[in-house]
Amino acid sequence: MRRFTCLTLFVFLPLFFGTANAQTTTDSVKTAVNSLFTAMMHADSVALMKCFAPGAVLQTVVKDKQGTVSVRTEAISGFASSIGQLPKDAADERITFDVVKIDGDLATAWTPYNFYFQQQLLHCGVNSFQLVRLAEGWKIQYIIDTRRKNGCQ
């Protein structure tokens, strides 16, 4: 019986601790993403800049009136500056985590969202985040999002 107990512990304890570690890593990725939206709510451009890795990219998929799709790139510094000029609590992006995938020091998060400006629903869409784990922790390397005004919930 003792041999069976030892064998059981040997087999199942690593599975438990491996799952706990994966959960902790997933939570730390979510925390890094949520830090961006907390900084936006607080109109804190300094905290917002700390969410990003050096050389990070911010892009949006846009469609013009003729239906032509293109990708618009915005400088992280310009985005942070514009957020910093807003009143506190004006920019409220409410996300859900649909998918978080991690491989070593690379993570992907897919987050549907509703964006409220001064408590009015402005648009919705999906954010696709690429994060990298640096010495300081998880940092956002790349965001691309979609935006639409119809079909928001």
Coordinates of C-alpha atoms in Angstrom, one line a residue:
M1 CA 0.0 0.0 0.0
R2 CA 2.8 2.4 0.9
R3 CA 4.4 1.7 -2.5
F4 CA 1.1 2.5 -4.2
T5 CA 0.8 5.8 -2.3
C6 CA 4.4 6.8 -3.2
L7 CA 3.8 5.9 -6.9
T8 CA 0.5 7.9 -6.9
L9 CA 2.2 10.9 -5.4
F10 CA 5.1 10.6 -7.9
V11 CA 2.7 10.5 -10.9
F12 CA 0.1 13.1 -9.8
L13 CA 2.0 15.8 -7.9
P14 CA 4.0 17.0 -10.9
L15 CA 0.7 17.3 -12.8
F16 CA -0.8 19.4 -10.0
F17 CA 2.2 21.7 -9.7
G18 CA 2.5 22.0 -13.5
T19 CA -1.1 23.1 -13.7
A20 CA -0.6 25.6 -10.9
N21 CA 2.4 27.1 -12.6
A22 CA 0.6 27.4 -15.9
Q23 CA -2.3 29.0 -14.2
T24 CA 0.1 31.5 -12.5
T25 CA 1.7 32.3 -15.8
T26 CA -1.7 32.8 -17.5
D27 CA -2.7 35.1 -14.6
S28 CA 0.5 37.1 -15.0
V29 CA -0.2 37.6 -18.7
K30 CA -3.8 38.7 -17.9
T31 CA -2.5 41.1 -15.2
A32 CA -0.1 42.7 -17.8
V33 CA -3.0 43.2 -20.2
N34 CA -5.3 44.5 -17.5
S35 CA -2.6 47.0 -16.4
L36 CA -3.0 48.7 -19.8
F37 CA -6.7 49.3 -19.3
T38 CA -6.2 50.4 -15.7
A39 CA -3.7 53.0 -16.9
M40 CA -6.2 54.1 -19.6
M41 CA -9.0 54.5 -16.9
H42 CA -6.7 56.5 -14.7
A43 CA -5.5 58.6 -17.7
D44 CA -2.0 57.7 -16.6
S45 CA 0.4 58.0 -19.6
V46 CA 3.5 57.0 -17.5
A47 CA 1.8 53.7 -16.3
L48 CA 0.6 53.1 -19.8
M49 CA 4.1 53.3 -21.3
K50 CA 5.4 50.9 -18.7
C51 CA 3.0 48.2 -20.1
F52 CA 4.9 48.1 -23.4
A53 CA 8.1 46.5 -24.5
P54 CA 10.7 48.7 -26.3
G55 CA 9.8 49.0 -30.0
A56 CA 6.1 47.9 -29.4
V57 CA 3.6 48.3 -32.2
L58 CA 0.0 49.4 -32.0
Q59 CA -2.2 48.8 -35.0
T60 CA -5.9 48.9 -36.0
V61 CA -7.7 47.2 -38.8
V62 CA -9.9 49.9 -40.5
K63 CA -12.4 49.8 -43.3
D64 CA -13.2 53.0 -45.3
K65 CA -16.7 54.0 -46.6
Q66 CA -16.0 52.0 -49.8
G67 CA -15.2 48.9 -47.8
T68 CA -11.5 48.9 -48.4
V69 CA -9.6 47.3 -45.5
S70 CA -6.3 48.7 -44.4
V71 CA -4.1 48.7 -41.3
R72 CA -3.4 52.0 -39.4
T73 CA -0.3 52.2 -37.2
E74 CA -0.2 54.5 -34.2
A75 CA 2.9 55.4 -32.2
I76 CA 2.8 54.1 -28.6
S77 CA 4.1 57.5 -27.3
G78 CA 1.3 59.3 -29.2
F79 CA -1.3 56.9 -27.8
A80 CA 0.0 57.4 -24.3
S81 CA 0.0 61.2 -24.7
S82 CA -3.6 61.3 -25.9
I83 CA -4.7 59.0 -23.0
G84 CA -2.9 61.2 -20.5
Q85 CA -4.9 64.3 -21.7
L86 CA -8.2 62.6 -21.0
P87 CA -10.2 63.1 -17.8
K88 CA -9.8 60.3 -15.3
D89 CA -12.4 57.4 -16.0
A90 CA -13.2 58.8 -19.5
A91 CA -11.6 55.8 -21.4
D92 CA -13.1 52.6 -20.2
E93 CA -12.3 49.5 -22.3
R94 CA -14.0 46.4 -20.9
I95 CA -12.4 43.2 -22.1
T96 CA -12.9 39.5 -21.7
F97 CA -10.2 37.0 -22.2
D98 CA -11.3 34.6 -24.9
V99 CA -7.9 32.9 -25.4
V100 CA -4.5 33.1 -23.7
K101 CA -1.7 30.9 -25.1
I102 CA 1.8 30.8 -23.8
D103 CA 5.0 29.3 -25.1
G104 CA 8.0 30.1 -22.9
D105 CA 8.5 33.8 -23.0
L106 CA 5.9 34.5 -25.7
A107 CA 2.2 34.9 -25.0
T108 CA -0.9 35.7 -27.1
A109 CA -4.2 37.0 -25.7
W110 CA -7.4 37.4 -27.7
T111 CA -9.7 39.8 -26.0
P112 CA -13.2 40.9 -27.2
Y113 CA -14.0 44.3 -25.9
N114 CA -16.5 47.2 -25.5
F115 CA -15.0 50.7 -25.4
Y116 CA -16.9 53.3 -23.4
F117 CA -15.9 57.0 -23.6
Q118 CA -17.4 59.1 -20.8
Q119 CA -19.8 56.2 -20.0
Q120 CA -21.2 56.0 -23.6
L121 CA -20.5 52.9 -25.7
L122 CA -18.4 54.1 -28.6
H123 CA -17.3 50.9 -30.3
C124 CA -16.5 47.3 -29.8
G125 CA -14.2 44.7 -31.4
V126 CA -11.3 42.4 -30.6
N127 CA -7.8 43.0 -29.4
S128 CA -5.0 40.6 -30.4
F129 CA -2.1 41.0 -28.0
Q130 CA 1.4 39.6 -28.4
L131 CA 3.4 39.8 -25.1
V132 CA 7.0 39.0 -24.3
R133 CA 8.4 38.1 -20.9
L134 CA 11.3 40.4 -20.2
A135 CA 13.4 40.8 -17.0
E136 CA 10.7 43.2 -15.6
G137 CA 7.9 40.7 -16.4
W138 CA 5.3 40.4 -19.2
K139 CA 5.3 43.4 -21.6
I140 CA 3.0 44.1 -24.6
Q141 CA 5.0 43.9 -27.8
Y142 CA 2.2 44.1 -30.3
I143 CA -1.5 45.0 -30.4
I144 CA -3.8 44.9 -33.4
D145 CA -7.5 45.5 -33.0
T146 CA -10.8 45.7 -34.9
R147 CA -13.4 48.4 -34.3
R148 CA -17.0 48.5 -35.2
K149 CA -20.1 50.5 -34.0
N150 CA -22.7 47.9 -34.9
G151 CA -23.3 44.6 -33.2
C152 CA -21.9 45.7 -29.9
Q153 CA -23.4 44.2 -26.7

